[in-house]
PDB file of C-alpha atoms in Angstrom:
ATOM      1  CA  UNK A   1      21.663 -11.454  32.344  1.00 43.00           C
ATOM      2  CA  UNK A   2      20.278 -13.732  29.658  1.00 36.00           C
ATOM      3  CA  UNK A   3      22.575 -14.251  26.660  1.00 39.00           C
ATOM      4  CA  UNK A   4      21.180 -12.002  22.863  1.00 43.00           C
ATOM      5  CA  UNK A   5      20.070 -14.836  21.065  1.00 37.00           C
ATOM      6  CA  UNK A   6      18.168 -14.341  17.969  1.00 40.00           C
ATOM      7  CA  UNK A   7      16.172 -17.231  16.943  1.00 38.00           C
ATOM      8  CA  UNK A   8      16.619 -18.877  14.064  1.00 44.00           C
ATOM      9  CA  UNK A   9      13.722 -18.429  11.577  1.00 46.00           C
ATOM     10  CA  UNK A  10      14.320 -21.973   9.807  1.00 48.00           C
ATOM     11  CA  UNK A  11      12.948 -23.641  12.967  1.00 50.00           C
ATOM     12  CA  UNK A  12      10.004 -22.241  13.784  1.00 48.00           C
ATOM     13  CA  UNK A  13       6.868 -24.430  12.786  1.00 54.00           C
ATOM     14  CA  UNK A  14       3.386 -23.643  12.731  1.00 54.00           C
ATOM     15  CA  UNK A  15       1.184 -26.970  13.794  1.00 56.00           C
ATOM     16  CA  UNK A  16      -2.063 -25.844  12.900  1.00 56.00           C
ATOM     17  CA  UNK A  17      -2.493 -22.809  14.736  1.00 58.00           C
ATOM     18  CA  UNK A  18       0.291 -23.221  16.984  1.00 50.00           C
ATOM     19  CA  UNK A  19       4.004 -21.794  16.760  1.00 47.00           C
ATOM     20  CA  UNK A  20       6.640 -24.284  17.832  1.00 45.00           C
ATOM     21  CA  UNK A  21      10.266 -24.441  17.774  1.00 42.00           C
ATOM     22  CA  UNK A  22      11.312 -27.577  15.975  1.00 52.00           C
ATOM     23  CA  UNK A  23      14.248 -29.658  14.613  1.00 53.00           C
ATOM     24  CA  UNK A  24      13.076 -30.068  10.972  1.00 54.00           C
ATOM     25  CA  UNK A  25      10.086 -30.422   9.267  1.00 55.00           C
ATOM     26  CA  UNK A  26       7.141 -33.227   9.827  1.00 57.00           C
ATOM     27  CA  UNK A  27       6.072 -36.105   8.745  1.00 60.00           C
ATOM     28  CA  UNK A  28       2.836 -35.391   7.688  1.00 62.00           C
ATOM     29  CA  UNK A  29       0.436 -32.589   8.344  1.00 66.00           C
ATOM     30  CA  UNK A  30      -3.513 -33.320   9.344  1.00 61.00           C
ATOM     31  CA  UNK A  31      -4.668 -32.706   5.779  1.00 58.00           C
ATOM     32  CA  UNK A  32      -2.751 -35.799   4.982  1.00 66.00           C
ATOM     33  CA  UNK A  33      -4.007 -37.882   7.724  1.00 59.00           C
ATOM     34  CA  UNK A  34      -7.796 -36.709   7.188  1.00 58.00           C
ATOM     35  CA  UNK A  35      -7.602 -38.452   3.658  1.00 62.00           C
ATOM     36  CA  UNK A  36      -4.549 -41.435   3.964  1.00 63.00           C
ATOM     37  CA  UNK A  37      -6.038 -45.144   3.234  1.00 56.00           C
ATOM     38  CA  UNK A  38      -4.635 -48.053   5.261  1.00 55.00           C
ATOM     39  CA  UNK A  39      -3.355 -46.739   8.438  1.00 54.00           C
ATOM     40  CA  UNK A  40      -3.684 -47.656  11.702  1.00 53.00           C
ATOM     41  CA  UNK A  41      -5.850 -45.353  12.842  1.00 56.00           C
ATOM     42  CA  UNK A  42      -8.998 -46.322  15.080  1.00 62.00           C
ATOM     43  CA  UNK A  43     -11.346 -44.590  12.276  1.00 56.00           C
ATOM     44  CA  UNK A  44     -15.057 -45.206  14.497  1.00 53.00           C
ATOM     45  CA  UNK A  45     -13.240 -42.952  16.998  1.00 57.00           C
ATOM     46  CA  UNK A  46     -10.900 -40.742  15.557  1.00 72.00           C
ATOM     47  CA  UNK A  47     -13.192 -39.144  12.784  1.00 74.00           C
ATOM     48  CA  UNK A  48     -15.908 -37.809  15.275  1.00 77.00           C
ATOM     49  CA  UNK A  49     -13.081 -35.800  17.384  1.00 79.00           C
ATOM     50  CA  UNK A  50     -11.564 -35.216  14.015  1.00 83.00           C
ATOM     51  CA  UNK A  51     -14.962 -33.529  12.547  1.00 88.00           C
ATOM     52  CA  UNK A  52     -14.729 -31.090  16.388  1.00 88.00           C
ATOM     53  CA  UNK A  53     -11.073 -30.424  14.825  1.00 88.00           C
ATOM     54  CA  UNK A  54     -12.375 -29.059  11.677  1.00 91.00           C
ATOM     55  CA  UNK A  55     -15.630 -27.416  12.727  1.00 94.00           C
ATOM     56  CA  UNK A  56     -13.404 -25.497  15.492  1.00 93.00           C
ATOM     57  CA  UNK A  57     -11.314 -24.630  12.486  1.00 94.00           C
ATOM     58  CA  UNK A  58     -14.684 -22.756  11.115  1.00 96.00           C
ATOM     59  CA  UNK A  59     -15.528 -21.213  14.267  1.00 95.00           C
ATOM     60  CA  UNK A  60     -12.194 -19.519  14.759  1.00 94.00           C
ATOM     61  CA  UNK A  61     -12.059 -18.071  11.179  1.00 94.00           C
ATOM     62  CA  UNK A  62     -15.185 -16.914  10.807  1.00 96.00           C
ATOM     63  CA  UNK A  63     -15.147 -15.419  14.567  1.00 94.00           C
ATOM     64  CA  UNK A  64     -11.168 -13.272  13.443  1.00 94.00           C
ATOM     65  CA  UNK A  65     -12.822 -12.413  10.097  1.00 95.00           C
ATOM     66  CA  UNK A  66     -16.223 -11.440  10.737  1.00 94.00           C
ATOM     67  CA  UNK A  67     -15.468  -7.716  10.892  1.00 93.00           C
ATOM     68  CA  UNK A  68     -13.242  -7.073   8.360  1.00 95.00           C
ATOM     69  CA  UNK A  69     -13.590  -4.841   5.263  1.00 96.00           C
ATOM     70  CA  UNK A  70     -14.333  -5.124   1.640  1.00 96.00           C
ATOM     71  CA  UNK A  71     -11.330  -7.304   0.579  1.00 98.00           C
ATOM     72  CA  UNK A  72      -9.127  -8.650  -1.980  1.00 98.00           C
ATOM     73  CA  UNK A  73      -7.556 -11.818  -2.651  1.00 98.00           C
ATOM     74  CA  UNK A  74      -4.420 -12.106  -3.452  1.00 98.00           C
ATOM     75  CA  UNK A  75      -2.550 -15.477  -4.881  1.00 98.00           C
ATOM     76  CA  UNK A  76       0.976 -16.390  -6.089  1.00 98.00           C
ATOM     77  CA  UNK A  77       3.637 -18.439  -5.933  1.00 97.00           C
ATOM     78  CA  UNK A  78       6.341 -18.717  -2.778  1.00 96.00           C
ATOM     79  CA  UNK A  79       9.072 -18.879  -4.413  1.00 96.00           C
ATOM     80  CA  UNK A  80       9.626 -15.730  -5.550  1.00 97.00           C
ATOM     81  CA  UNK A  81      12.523 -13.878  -3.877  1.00 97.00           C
ATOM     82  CA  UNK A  82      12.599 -10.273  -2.331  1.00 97.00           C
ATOM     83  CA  UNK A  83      13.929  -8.173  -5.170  1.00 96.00           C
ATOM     84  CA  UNK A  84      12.940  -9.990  -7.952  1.00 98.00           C
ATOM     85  CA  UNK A  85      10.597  -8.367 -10.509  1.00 98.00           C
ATOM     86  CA  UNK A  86       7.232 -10.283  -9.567  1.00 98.00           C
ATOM     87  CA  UNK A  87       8.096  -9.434  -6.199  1.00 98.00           C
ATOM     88  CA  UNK A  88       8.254  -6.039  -6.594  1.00 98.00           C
ATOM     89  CA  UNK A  89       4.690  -6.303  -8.993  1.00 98.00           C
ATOM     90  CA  UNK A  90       3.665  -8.168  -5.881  1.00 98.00           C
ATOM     91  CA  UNK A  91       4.010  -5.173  -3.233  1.00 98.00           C
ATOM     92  CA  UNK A  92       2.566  -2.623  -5.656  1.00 98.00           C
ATOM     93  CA  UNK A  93      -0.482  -5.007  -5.978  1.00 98.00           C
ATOM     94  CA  UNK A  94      -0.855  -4.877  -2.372  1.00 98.00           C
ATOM     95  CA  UNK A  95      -0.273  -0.935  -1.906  1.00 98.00           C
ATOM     96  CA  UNK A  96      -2.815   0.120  -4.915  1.00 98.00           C
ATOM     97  CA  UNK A  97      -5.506  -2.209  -3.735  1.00 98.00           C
ATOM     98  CA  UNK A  98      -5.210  -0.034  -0.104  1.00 98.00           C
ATOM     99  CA  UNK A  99      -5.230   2.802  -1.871  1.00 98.00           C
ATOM    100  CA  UNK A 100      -8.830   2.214  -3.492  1.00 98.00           C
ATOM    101  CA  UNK A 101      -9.675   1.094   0.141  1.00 98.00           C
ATOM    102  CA  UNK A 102      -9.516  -2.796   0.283  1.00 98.00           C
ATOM    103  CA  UNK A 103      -8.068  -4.634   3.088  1.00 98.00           C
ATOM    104  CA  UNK A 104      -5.372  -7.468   1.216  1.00 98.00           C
ATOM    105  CA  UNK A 105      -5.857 -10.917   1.532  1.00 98.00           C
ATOM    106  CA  UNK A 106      -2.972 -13.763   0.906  1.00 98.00           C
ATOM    107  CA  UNK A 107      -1.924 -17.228   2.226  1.00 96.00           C
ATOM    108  CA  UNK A 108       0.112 -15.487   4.461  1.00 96.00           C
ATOM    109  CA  UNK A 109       3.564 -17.799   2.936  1.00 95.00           C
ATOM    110  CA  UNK A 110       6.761 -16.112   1.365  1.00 96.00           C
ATOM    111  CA  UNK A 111       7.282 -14.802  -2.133  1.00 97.00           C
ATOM    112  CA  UNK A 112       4.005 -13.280  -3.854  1.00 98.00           C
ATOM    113  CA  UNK A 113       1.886 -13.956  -0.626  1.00 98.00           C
ATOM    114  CA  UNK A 114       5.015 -11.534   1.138  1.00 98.00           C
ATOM    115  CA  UNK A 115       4.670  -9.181  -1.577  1.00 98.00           C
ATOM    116  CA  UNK A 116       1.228  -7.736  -1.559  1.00 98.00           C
ATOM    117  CA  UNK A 117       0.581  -8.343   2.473  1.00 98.00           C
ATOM    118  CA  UNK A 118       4.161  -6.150   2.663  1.00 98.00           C
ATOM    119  CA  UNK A 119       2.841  -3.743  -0.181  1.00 98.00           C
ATOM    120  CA  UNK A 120      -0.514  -3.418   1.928  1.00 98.00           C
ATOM    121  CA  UNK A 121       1.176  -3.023   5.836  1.00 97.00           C
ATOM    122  CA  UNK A 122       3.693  -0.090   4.211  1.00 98.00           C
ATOM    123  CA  UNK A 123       0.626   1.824   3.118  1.00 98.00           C
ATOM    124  CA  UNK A 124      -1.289   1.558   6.197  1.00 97.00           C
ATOM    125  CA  UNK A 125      -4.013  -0.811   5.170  1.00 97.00           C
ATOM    126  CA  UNK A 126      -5.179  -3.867   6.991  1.00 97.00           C
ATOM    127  CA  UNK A 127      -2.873  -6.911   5.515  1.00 97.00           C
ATOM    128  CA  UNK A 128      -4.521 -10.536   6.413  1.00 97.00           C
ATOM    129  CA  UNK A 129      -2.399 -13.813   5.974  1.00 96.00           C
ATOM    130  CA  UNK A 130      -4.422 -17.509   6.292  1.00 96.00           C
ATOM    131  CA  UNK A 131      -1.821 -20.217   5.967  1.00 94.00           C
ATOM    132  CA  UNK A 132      -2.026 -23.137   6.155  1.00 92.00           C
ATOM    133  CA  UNK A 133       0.118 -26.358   7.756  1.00 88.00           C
ATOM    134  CA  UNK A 134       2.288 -27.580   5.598  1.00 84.00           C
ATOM    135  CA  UNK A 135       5.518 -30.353   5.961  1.00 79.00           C
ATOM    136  CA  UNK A 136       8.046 -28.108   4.240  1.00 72.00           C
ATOM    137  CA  UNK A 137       7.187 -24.626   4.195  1.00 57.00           C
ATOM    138  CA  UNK A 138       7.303 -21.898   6.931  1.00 66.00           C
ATOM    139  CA  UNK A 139       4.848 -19.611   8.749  1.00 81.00           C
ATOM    140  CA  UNK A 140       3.086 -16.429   8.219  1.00 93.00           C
ATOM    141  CA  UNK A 141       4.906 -13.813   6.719  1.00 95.00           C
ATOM    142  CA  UNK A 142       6.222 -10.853   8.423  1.00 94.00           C
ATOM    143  CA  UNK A 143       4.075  -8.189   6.576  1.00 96.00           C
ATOM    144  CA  UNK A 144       0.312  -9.506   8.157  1.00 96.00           C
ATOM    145  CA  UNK A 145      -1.103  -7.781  10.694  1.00 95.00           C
ATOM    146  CA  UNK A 146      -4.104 -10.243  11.142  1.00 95.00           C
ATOM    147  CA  UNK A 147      -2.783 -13.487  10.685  1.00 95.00           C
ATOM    148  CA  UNK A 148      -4.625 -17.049  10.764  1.00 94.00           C
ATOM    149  CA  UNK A 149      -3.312 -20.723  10.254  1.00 93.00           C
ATOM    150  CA  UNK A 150      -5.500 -23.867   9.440  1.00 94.00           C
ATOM    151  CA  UNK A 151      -4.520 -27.269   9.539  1.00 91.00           C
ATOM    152  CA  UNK A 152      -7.006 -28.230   6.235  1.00 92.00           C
ATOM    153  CA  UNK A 153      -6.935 -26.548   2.989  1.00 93.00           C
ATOM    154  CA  UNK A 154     -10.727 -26.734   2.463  1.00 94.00           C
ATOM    155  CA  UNK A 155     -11.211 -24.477   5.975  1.00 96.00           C
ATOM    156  CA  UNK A 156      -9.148 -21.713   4.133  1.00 96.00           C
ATOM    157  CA  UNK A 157     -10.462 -21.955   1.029  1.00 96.00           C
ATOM    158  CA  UNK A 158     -13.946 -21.371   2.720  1.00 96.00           C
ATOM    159  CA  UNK A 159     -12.271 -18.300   3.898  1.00 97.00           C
ATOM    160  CA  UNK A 160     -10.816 -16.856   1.024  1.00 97.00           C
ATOM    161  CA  UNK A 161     -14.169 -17.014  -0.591  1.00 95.00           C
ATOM    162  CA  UNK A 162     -16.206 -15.650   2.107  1.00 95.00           C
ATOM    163  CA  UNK A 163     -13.936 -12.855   2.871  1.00 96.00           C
ATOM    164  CA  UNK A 164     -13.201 -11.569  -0.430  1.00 97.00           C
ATOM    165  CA  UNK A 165     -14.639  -9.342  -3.118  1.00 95.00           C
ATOM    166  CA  UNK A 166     -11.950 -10.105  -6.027  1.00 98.00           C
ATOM    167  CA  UNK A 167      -9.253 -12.466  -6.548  1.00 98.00           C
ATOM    168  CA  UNK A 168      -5.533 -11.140  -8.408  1.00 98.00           C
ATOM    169  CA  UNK A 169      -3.590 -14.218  -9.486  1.00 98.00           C
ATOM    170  CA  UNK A 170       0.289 -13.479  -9.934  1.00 98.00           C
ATOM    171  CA  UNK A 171       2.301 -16.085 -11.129  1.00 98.00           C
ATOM    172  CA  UNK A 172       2.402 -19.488  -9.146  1.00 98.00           C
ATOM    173  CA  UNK A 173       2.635 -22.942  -9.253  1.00 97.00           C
ATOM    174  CA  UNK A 174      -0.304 -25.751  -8.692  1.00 97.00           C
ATOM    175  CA  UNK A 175      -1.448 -24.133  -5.444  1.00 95.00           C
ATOM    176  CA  UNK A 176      -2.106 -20.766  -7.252  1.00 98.00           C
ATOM    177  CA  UNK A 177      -3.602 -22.904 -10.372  1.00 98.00           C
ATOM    178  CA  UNK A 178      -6.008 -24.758  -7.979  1.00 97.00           C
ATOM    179  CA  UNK A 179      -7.305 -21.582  -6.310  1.00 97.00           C
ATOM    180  CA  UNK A 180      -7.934 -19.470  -9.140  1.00 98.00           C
ATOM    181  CA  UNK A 181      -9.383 -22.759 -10.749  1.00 98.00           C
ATOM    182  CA  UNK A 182     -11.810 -22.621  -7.200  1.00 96.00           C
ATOM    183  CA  UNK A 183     -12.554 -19.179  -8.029  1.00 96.00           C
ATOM    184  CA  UNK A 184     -13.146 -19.390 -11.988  1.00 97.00           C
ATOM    185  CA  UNK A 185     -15.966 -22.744 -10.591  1.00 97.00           C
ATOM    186  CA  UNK A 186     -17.470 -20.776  -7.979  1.00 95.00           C
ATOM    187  CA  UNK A 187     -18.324 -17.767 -10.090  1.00 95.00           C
ATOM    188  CA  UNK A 188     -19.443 -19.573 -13.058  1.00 96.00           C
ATOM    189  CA  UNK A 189     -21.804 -22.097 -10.850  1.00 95.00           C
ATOM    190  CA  UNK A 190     -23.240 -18.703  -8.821  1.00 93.00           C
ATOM    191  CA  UNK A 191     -22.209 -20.333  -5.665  1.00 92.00           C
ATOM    192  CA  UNK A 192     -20.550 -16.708  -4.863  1.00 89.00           C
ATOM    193  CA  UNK A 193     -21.254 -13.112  -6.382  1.00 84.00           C
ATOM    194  CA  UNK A 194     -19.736 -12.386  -9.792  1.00 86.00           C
ATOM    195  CA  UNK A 195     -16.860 -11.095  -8.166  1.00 92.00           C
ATOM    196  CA  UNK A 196     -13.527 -10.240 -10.353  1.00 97.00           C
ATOM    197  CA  UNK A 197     -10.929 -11.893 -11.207  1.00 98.00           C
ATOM    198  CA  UNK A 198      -7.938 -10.898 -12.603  1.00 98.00           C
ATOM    199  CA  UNK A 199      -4.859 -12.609 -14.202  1.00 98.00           C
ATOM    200  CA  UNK A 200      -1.626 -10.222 -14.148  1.00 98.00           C
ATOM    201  CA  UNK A 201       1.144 -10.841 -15.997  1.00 98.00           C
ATOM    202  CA  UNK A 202       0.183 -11.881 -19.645  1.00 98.00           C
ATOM    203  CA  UNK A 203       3.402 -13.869 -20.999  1.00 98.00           C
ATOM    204  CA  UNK A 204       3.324 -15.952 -17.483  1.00 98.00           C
ATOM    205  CA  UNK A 205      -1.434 -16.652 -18.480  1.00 98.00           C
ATOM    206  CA  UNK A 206      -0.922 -16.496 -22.277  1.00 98.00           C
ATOM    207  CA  UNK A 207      -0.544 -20.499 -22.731  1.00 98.00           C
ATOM    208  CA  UNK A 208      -3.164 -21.226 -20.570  1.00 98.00           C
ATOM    209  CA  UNK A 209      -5.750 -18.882 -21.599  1.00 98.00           C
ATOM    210  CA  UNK A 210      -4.988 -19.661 -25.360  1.00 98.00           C
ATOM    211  CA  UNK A 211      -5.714 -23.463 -24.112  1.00 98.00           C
ATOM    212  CA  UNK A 212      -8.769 -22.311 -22.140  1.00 98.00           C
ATOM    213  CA  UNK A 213     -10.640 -20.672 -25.439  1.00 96.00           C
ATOM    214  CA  UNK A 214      -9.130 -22.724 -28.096  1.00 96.00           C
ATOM    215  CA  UNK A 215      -9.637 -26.076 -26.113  1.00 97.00           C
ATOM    216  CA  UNK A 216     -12.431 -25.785 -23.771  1.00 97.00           C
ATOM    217  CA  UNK A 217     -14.213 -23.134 -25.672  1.00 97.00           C
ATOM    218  CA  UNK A 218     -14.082 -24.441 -29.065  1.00 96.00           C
ATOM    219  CA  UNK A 219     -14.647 -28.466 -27.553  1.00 97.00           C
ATOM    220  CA  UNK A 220     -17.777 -27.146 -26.222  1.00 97.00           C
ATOM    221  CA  UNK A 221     -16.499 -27.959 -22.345  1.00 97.00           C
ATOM    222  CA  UNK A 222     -17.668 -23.994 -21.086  1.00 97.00           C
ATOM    223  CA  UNK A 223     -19.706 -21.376 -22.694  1.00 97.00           C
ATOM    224  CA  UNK A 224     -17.679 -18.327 -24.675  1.00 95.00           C
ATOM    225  CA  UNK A 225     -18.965 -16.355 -22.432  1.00 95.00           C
ATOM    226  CA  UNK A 226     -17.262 -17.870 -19.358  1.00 97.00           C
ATOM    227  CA  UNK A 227     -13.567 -16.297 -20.597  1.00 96.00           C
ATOM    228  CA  UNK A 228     -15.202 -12.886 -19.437  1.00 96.00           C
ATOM    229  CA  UNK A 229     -15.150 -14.326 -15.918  1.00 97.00           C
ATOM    230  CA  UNK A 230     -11.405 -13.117 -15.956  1.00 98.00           C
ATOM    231  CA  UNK A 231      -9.424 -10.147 -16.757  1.00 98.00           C
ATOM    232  CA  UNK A 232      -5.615 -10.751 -18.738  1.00 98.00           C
ATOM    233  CA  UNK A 233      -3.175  -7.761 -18.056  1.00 98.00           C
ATOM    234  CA  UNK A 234       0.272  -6.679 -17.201  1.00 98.00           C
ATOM    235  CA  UNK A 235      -0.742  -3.652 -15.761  1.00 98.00           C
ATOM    236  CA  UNK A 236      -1.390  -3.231 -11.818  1.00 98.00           C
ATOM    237  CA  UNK A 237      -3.489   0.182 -12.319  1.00 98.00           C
ATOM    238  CA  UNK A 238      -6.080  -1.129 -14.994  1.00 98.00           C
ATOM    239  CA  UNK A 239      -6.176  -4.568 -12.210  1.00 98.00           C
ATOM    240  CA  UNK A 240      -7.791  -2.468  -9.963  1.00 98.00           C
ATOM    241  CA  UNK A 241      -9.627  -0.212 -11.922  1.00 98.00           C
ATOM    242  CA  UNK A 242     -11.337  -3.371 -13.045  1.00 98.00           C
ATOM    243  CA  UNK A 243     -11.939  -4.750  -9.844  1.00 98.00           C
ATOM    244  CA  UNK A 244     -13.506  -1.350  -8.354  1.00 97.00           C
ATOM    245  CA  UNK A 245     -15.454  -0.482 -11.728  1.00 97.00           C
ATOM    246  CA  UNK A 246     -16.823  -4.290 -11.428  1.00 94.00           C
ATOM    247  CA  UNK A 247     -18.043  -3.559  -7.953  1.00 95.00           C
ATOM    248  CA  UNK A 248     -19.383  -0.339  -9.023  1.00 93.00           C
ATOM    249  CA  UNK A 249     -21.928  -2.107 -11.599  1.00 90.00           C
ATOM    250  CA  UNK A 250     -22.384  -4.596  -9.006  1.00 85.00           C
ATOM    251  CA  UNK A 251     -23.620  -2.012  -6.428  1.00 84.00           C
ATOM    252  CA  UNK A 252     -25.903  -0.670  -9.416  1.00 85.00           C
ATOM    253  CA  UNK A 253     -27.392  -3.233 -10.353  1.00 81.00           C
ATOM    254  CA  UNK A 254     -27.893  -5.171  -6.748  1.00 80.00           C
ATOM    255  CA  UNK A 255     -29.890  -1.350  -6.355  1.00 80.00           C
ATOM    256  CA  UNK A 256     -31.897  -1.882  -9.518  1.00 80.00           C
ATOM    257  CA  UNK A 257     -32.918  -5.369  -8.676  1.00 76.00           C
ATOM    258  CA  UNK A 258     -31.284  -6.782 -11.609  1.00 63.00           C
ATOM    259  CA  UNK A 259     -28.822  -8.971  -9.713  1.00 53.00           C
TER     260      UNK A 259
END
């Protein structure tokens, strides 16, 4: 009989969308080697197979996504431990959002990407990770029931957009900064619907929306009007009250013809 053996969690590795058992963590990921200047790489014949790499990246996501439901996006950082009070903000996030019938999306990592996929699988709901391959952080979370991994950050990002409705932006570091930065672009340049987004936790935002309308506003870098591309609040309920009373003038007006 073969010996109980649990694996240990701290060496399993995603490579892309692969699942290994390794020693430690890489060197570099393929992110890193699409953009690096000055290696040794054969570049007339690496970038073609490379460019098969990232189109089969495309293919895959949009092929596992293609039927799922009206969804929301869900950043934050992965640090955050189990427990802790953003954690905990994090899961109700991800039940209330199921609960006005939206399928949860994260980037499938620890912390506040655990938090709302967990708050989403306990309530029955459809909980979606997309992570991505990284040299020092681990796989897809426990919580996600429809999980994807991508080698290249501008694959998921495509994906996030496409397959979302709203964005929620819990606390988090430059990753969370540079998607809801993505989001804030690609609303105010039309490139996607005037979906919602919403900033939760107002002492964590304050300094940077302060900075946003007494700096950009008032220097003349955005228009006034682009601060209403985002909602500020502490509290989960009026998050998703916005998000389905935005779609609900969205749905009006698309059947007016005024969109």
């Amino acid at each position: 009989m073969a010996p109980n053996i649990t694996p240990s969690p701290d060496k399993r590795k995603l490579r892309g969308p692969m699942l290994l058992r390794t020693e430690g963590d890489q060197e570099s990921t393929y992110d890193q080697r699409l953009f690096e200047l000055g290696s040794d790489h054969d570049w007339l014949h690496a970038d073609p197979w490379r460019i098969l790499r990232i189109q089969g990246e495309f293919v895959a996501g949009f092929d596992a996504l293609a039927g799922l439901p009206k969804a929301v996006c869900v950043f934050g950082s992965a640090r955050i431990k189990e427990g802790e009070p953003w954690y905990e903000a994090g899961v109700e996030v991800g039940r209330k959002l199921v609960a006005a019938d939206y399928a949860v999306i994260t980037g499938g990592g620890p912390g506040l990407m655990e938090a709302p996929n967990r708050g989403a699988y306990e309530a029955d709901g459809l909980s979606v990770g997309l992570g991505i391959e990284l040299p020092h952080e681990q796989g897809l979370n426990d919580w996600v029931d429809l999980g994807l991994n991508f080698r290249y950050f501008f694959a998921r990002k495509t994906m996030f957009l496409k397959y979302s409705e709203a964005f929620v932006c819990l606390p988090g570091g430059f990753g969370t900064l540079d998607e809801l930065f993505e989001m804030l672009v690609m609303v105010q340049t039309k490139k996607v619907n005037n979906f919602p987004i919403v900033l939760l936790g107002t002492e964590f935002w304050a300094g940077l929306v302060d900075w946003i309308r007494g700096r950009l506003v008032d220097d003349g870098m955005i228009s006034p009007g682009d601060t209403d591309l985002f909602l500020l609040t502490d509290s989960v309920d009026e998050a998703v009250e916005h998000i389905v009373e935005h779609h609900k003038n969205l749905r009006e007006n698309l059947k007016k013809g005024q969109y």
